[in-house]
DNA sequence: GTCTATAACGAGATAGAC
DNA sequence: GTCTATCTCGTTATAGAC
């Protein structure tokens, strides 16, 4: 058993794994995550369903793989856009990442729905999804951190007493070098960005916002200002 | 055929219709909208599937009824909260409506997912869903309008040239008496509010925001300021 | 007229024997 | 890994009860 044979085996395994996920993604688009079925994937690939279990031990594991791939694909797009804007100001970097998120969502609406839409009934995501899911958020934290260190970050109004304990816990967990009020604003802006993208993708802007690109650019610029960037 | 007999028939029809929708909502929670099945609803009610067609001409019409009911239930809650805060300032009225939206979502997560989550594969909502879907947005417009007429609304920074045409179209369609920049900010805040609620309901705040009530209150207060309320 | 029940269609999923 | 028998589904046609 030569090493090239082993390499070939490993390569074949990766190719089949990729084919399974590709087909599963097609079903995701056609039928939704709730109806994702290992049997249907197998049938479409000319395999027998039991053969799939050599690659994914269960339907939920296949779902998890699709979710992680989606988060990673989004994260990669966002990181690439951020890298392209590395020399620009913090607001430009912020909007570059936000626009990359929107563009990815428009290109992959069903995968967007998988990760930011309704939970799949009966499925709970394992902790392995957390790091890929964090990539976009970490970019925003980095942008704000750079502005803070370069003193390009304005101070935010003081927090109410009821929010202070949670704000300090959040800051300690997510970005100990940033002011708690900034971390709270960041978490809010992060959620609000996906509110904008989700409303566009899921049809809520129908007949409300039609020319969405300038609208979105404007909204995310104001989000950047809301966390103290200028 | 007396009028009381007609009343009894009509009443019975309404009761069966309500029972069908109740059971359908139960299945919505258990299996998700994609797997809503007329046959399962009928079976659970001790009816035969064909009998359901006297009440809903198709599965999609049942789904539409559930969607409209959800929008109306949310709209009623929001309107009641707004009425309770009628004498308060604009920011208080704004946050009262926003907190009613969040509270309704926490009480009805599956119906929230139905109307603000992933689209149901193969289903497209008819135009009859538009008026109920508009109720919450109309409340926010009304609050801002009142503040504008009472001169309690601050002016927003001027819009970029690329956004101005769409902003004017939006203002003409949604609130011709408000400045276009305000209407744009309103549409953004509206989407962003549901980003906050969706992130909480769909699990994105897991291990990020834990004490969500004060966090949400703070975020929506800042949203109110973002549209010019003070 | 208003409703429910029976039966069937074509399509698809599923479980288990082989 | 294959085949088959048995489920599910949405939907319609039809017949009969009230």
CSV table of N, CA and C in Angstrom, one decimal, chain B residues 102-173:
chain,number,residue,atom,x,y,z
B,102,UNK,N,-40.7,42.5,20.3
B,102,UNK,CA,-39.8,41.4,20.9
B,102,UNK,C,-40.6,40.5,21.8
B,103,UNK,N,-41.4,41.0,22.6
B,103,UNK,CA,-42.2,40.2,23.6
B,103,UNK,C,-43.1,39.2,22.8
B,104,UNK,N,-43.7,39.7,21.7
B,104,UNK,CA,-44.5,38.8,20.9
B,104,UNK,C,-43.7,37.7,20.3
B,105,UNK,N,-42.5,38.1,19.8
B,105,UNK,CA,-41.6,37.1,19.2
B,105,UNK,C,-41.2,36.0,20.2
B,106,UNK,N,-40.9,36.4,21.4
B,106,UNK,CA,-40.5,35.5,22.4
B,106,UNK,C,-41.7,34.6,22.8
B,107,UNK,N,-42.9,35.1,22.7
B,107,UNK,CA,-44.1,34.3,23.0
B,107,UNK,C,-44.5,33.4,21.8
B,108,UNK,N,-44.2,33.8,20.6
B,108,UNK,CA,-44.6,33.0,19.4
B,108,UNK,C,-43.4,32.8,18.5
B,109,UNK,N,-42.4,32.1,18.9
B,109,UNK,CA,-41.2,32.0,18.1
B,109,UNK,C,-41.4,31.4,16.7
B,110,UNK,N,-42.3,30.4,16.7
B,110,UNK,CA,-42.5,29.7,15.4
B,110,UNK,C,-43.3,30.5,14.4
B,111,UNK,N,-44.3,31.3,15.0
B,111,UNK,CA,-45.0,32.2,14.1
B,111,UNK,C,-44.1,33.4,13.6
B,112,UNK,N,-43.2,33.8,14.5
B,112,UNK,CA,-42.2,34.8,14.1
B,112,UNK,C,-41.3,34.3,13.0
B,113,UNK,N,-40.9,33.0,13.1
B,113,UNK,CA,-40.1,32.4,12.1
B,113,UNK,C,-40.9,32.3,10.8
B,114,UNK,N,-42.1,32.1,10.9
B,114,UNK,CA,-43.0,32.0,9.7
B,114,UNK,C,-43.0,33.3,8.9
B,115,UNK,N,-43.1,34.4,9.6
B,115,UNK,CA,-43.3,35.7,8.9
B,115,UNK,C,-42.0,36.4,8.7
B,116,UNK,N,-41.0,36.2,9.6
B,116,UNK,CA,-39.7,37.0,9.4
B,116,UNK,C,-38.5,36.1,9.2
B,117,UNK,N,-38.7,34.8,9.1
B,117,UNK,CA,-37.6,33.9,8.9
B,117,UNK,C,-37.5,33.5,7.5
B,118,UNK,N,-36.9,32.3,7.2
B,118,UNK,CA,-36.6,31.9,5.9
B,118,UNK,C,-37.9,31.7,5.1
B,119,UNK,N,-37.9,32.1,3.8
B,119,UNK,CA,-39.1,31.8,3.0
B,119,UNK,C,-39.4,30.4,2.9
B,120,UNK,N,-40.7,30.0,2.8
B,120,UNK,CA,-41.1,28.6,2.7
B,120,UNK,C,-40.9,28.2,1.2
B,121,UNK,N,-40.1,27.1,1.0
B,121,UNK,CA,-39.8,26.7,-0.4
B,121,UNK,C,-41.1,26.4,-1.2
B,122,UNK,N,-41.1,27.0,-2.4
B,122,UNK,CA,-42.3,26.7,-3.2
B,122,UNK,C,-43.5,27.6,-2.9
B,123,UNK,N,-43.4,28.4,-1.9
B,123,UNK,CA,-44.6,29.3,-1.6
B,123,UNK,C,-44.2,30.7,-1.8
B,124,UNK,N,-45.2,31.4,-2.4
B,124,UNK,CA,-45.0,32.9,-2.5
B,124,UNK,C,-46.2,33.5,-2.0
B,125,UNK,N,-46.0,34.5,-1.1
B,125,UNK,CA,-47.1,35.1,-0.4
B,125,UNK,C,-47.9,36.0,-1.3
B,126,UNK,N,-49.3,35.9,-1.3
B,126,UNK,CA,-50.1,36.8,-2.1
B,126,UNK,C,-50.1,38.2,-1.5
B,127,UNK,N,-50.7,39.1,-2.3
B,127,UNK,CA,-50.7,40.5,-1.9
B,127,UNK,C,-51.6,40.8,-0.7
B,128,UNK,N,-52.4,39.9,-0.4
B,128,UNK,CA,-53.3,40.0,0.8
B,128,UNK,C,-52.5,40.1,2.1
B,129,UNK,N,-51.3,39.6,2.1
B,129,UNK,CA,-50.5,39.6,3.3
B,129,UNK,C,-49.9,41.0,3.5
B,130,UNK,N,-49.9,41.9,2.5
B,130,UNK,CA,-49.2,43.1,2.7
B,130,UNK,C,-49.8,44.1,3.8
B,131,UNK,N,-51.1,44.3,3.8
B,131,UNK,CA,-51.7,45.2,4.8
B,131,UNK,C,-51.4,44.7,6.2
B,132,UNK,N,-51.7,43.4,6.6
B,132,UNK,CA,-51.3,43.0,8.0
B,132,UNK,C,-49.8,43.2,8.2
B,133,UNK,N,-49.0,42.9,7.2
B,133,UNK,CA,-47.5,43.0,7.4
B,133,UNK,C,-47.1,44.4,7.6
B,134,UNK,N,-47.9,45.4,7.3
B,134,UNK,CA,-47.5,46.8,7.4
B,134,UNK,C,-47.8,47.4,8.7
B,135,UNK,N,-48.6,46.7,9.6
B,135,UNK,CA,-49.1,47.4,10.8
B,135,UNK,C,-48.0,47.9,11.7
B,136,UNK,N,-47.0,47.1,11.9
B,136,UNK,CA,-45.9,47.6,12.8
B,136,UNK,C,-45.2,48.8,12.2
B,137,UNK,N,-44.9,48.7,10.9
B,137,UNK,CA,-44.2,49.8,10.3
B,137,UNK,C,-45.0,51.1,10.3
B,138,UNK,N,-46.4,51.0,10.2
B,138,UNK,CA,-47.2,52.2,10.2
B,138,UNK,C,-47.2,52.8,11.6
B,139,UNK,N,-47.1,52.0,12.6
B,139,UNK,CA,-47.0,52.6,14.0
B,139,UNK,C,-45.7,53.5,14.1
B,140,UNK,N,-44.6,53.0,13.6
B,140,UNK,CA,-43.4,53.8,13.7
B,140,UNK,C,-43.5,55.0,12.9
B,141,UNK,N,-44.1,54.9,11.7
B,141,UNK,CA,-44.3,56.1,10.9
B,141,UNK,C,-45.1,57.1,11.6
B,142,UNK,N,-46.2,56.7,12.3
B,142,UNK,CA,-47.1,57.6,13.0
B,142,UNK,C,-46.4,58.3,14.2
B,143,UNK,N,-45.5,57.5,14.9
B,143,UNK,CA,-44.8,58.1,16.0
B,143,UNK,C,-43.9,59.2,15.5
B,144,UNK,N,-43.2,58.9,14.4
B,144,UNK,CA,-42.2,59.9,13.8
B,144,UNK,C,-43.0,61.1,13.3
B,145,UNK,N,-44.2,60.9,12.7
B,145,UNK,CA,-45.0,61.9,12.1
B,145,UNK,C,-45.4,62.9,13.2
B,146,UNK,N,-45.9,62.3,14.3
B,146,UNK,CA,-46.3,63.1,15.5
B,146,UNK,C,-45.2,64.0,15.9
B,147,UNK,N,-44.0,63.4,16.1
B,147,UNK,CA,-42.9,64.2,16.5
B,147,UNK,C,-42.5,65.3,15.5
B,148,UNK,N,-42.6,65.0,14.3
B,148,UNK,CA,-42.3,66.0,13.2
B,148,UNK,C,-43.3,67.1,13.3
B,149,UNK,N,-44.6,66.8,13.5
B,149,UNK,CA,-45.6,67.9,13.5
B,149,UNK,C,-45.4,68.7,14.8
B,150,UNK,N,-45.0,68.1,15.9
B,150,UNK,CA,-44.8,68.8,17.1
B,150,UNK,C,-43.4,69.4,17.2
B,151,UNK,N,-42.6,69.3,16.1
B,151,UNK,CA,-41.3,69.8,16.1
B,151,UNK,C,-40.4,69.2,17.1
B,152,UNK,N,-40.6,67.9,17.4
B,152,UNK,CA,-39.8,67.1,18.3
B,152,UNK,C,-38.9,66.2,17.5
B,153,UNK,N,-38.6,66.5,16.3
B,153,UNK,CA,-37.8,65.6,15.4
B,153,UNK,C,-36.6,66.4,14.9
B,154,UNK,N,-35.4,65.9,15.2
B,154,UNK,CA,-34.2,66.6,14.7
B,154,UNK,C,-33.9,66.2,13.3
B,155,UNK,N,-33.2,67.2,12.6
B,155,UNK,CA,-33.0,67.0,11.2
B,155,UNK,C,-31.8,66.0,11.1
B,156,UNK,N,-31.9,65.2,10.0
B,156,UNK,CA,-30.8,64.2,9.7
B,156,UNK,C,-29.8,64.8,8.7
B,157,UNK,N,-28.6,64.2,8.7
B,157,UNK,CA,-27.6,64.7,7.8
B,157,UNK,C,-28.1,64.5,6.3
B,158,UNK,N,-27.7,65.3,5.4
B,158,UNK,CA,-28.2,65.2,4.0
B,158,UNK,C,-27.8,63.9,3.4
B,159,UNK,N,-28.7,63.4,2.4
B,159,UNK,CA,-28.5,62.2,1.8
B,159,UNK,C,-27.5,62.3,0.6
B,160,UNK,N,-26.8,61.3,0.3
B,160,UNK,CA,-25.9,61.3,-0.8
B,160,UNK,C,-26.7,61.4,-2.1
B,161,UNK,N,-26.1,61.9,-3.2
B,161,UNK,CA,-26.8,62.0,-4.4
B,161,UNK,C,-27.3,60.7,-5.0
B,162,UNK,N,-26.6,59.6,-4.8
B,162,UNK,CA,-27.0,58.4,-5.4
B,162,UNK,C,-28.3,57.8,-4.7
B,163,UNK,N,-28.5,58.3,-3.5
B,163,UNK,CA,-29.7,57.8,-2.7
B,163,UNK,C,-30.9,58.7,-2.9
B,164,UNK,N,-30.7,59.9,-3.3
B,164,UNK,CA,-31.8,60.9,-3.2
B,164,UNK,C,-33.0,60.5,-4.0
B,165,UNK,N,-32.9,60.0,-5.3
B,165,UNK,CA,-34.1,59.6,-6.1
B,165,UNK,C,-34.9,58.6,-5.3
B,166,UNK,N,-34.2,57.5,-4.9
B,166,UNK,CA,-35.0,56.5,-4.2
B,166,UNK,C,-35.6,57.0,-2.9
B,167,UNK,N,-34.9,57.8,-2.2
B,167,UNK,CA,-35.4,58.4,-0.9
B,167,UNK,C,-36.7,59.2,-1.2
B,168,UNK,N,-36.7,59.9,-2.3
B,168,UNK,CA,-37.9,60.7,-2.6
B,168,UNK,C,-39.0,59.8,-3.0
B,169,UNK,N,-38.7,58.8,-3.8
B,169,UNK,CA,-39.8,57.8,-4.1
B,169,UNK,C,-40.3,57.2,-2.9
B,170,UNK,N,-39.4,56.7,-2.0
B,170,UNK,CA,-39.9,56.1,-0.7
B,170,UNK,C,-40.8,57.0,0.1
B,171,UNK,N,-40.3,58.3,0.2
B,171,UNK,CA,-41.1,59.3,1.0
B,171,UNK,C,-42.5,59.5,0.3
B,172,UNK,N,-42.5,59.6,-1.0
B,172,UNK,CA,-43.8,59.8,-1.7
B,172,UNK,C,-44.7,58.6,-1.5
B,173,UNK,N,-44.2,57.4,-1.4
B,173,UNK,CA,-45.0,56.2,-1.3
B,173,UNK,C,-45.5,56.0,0.2
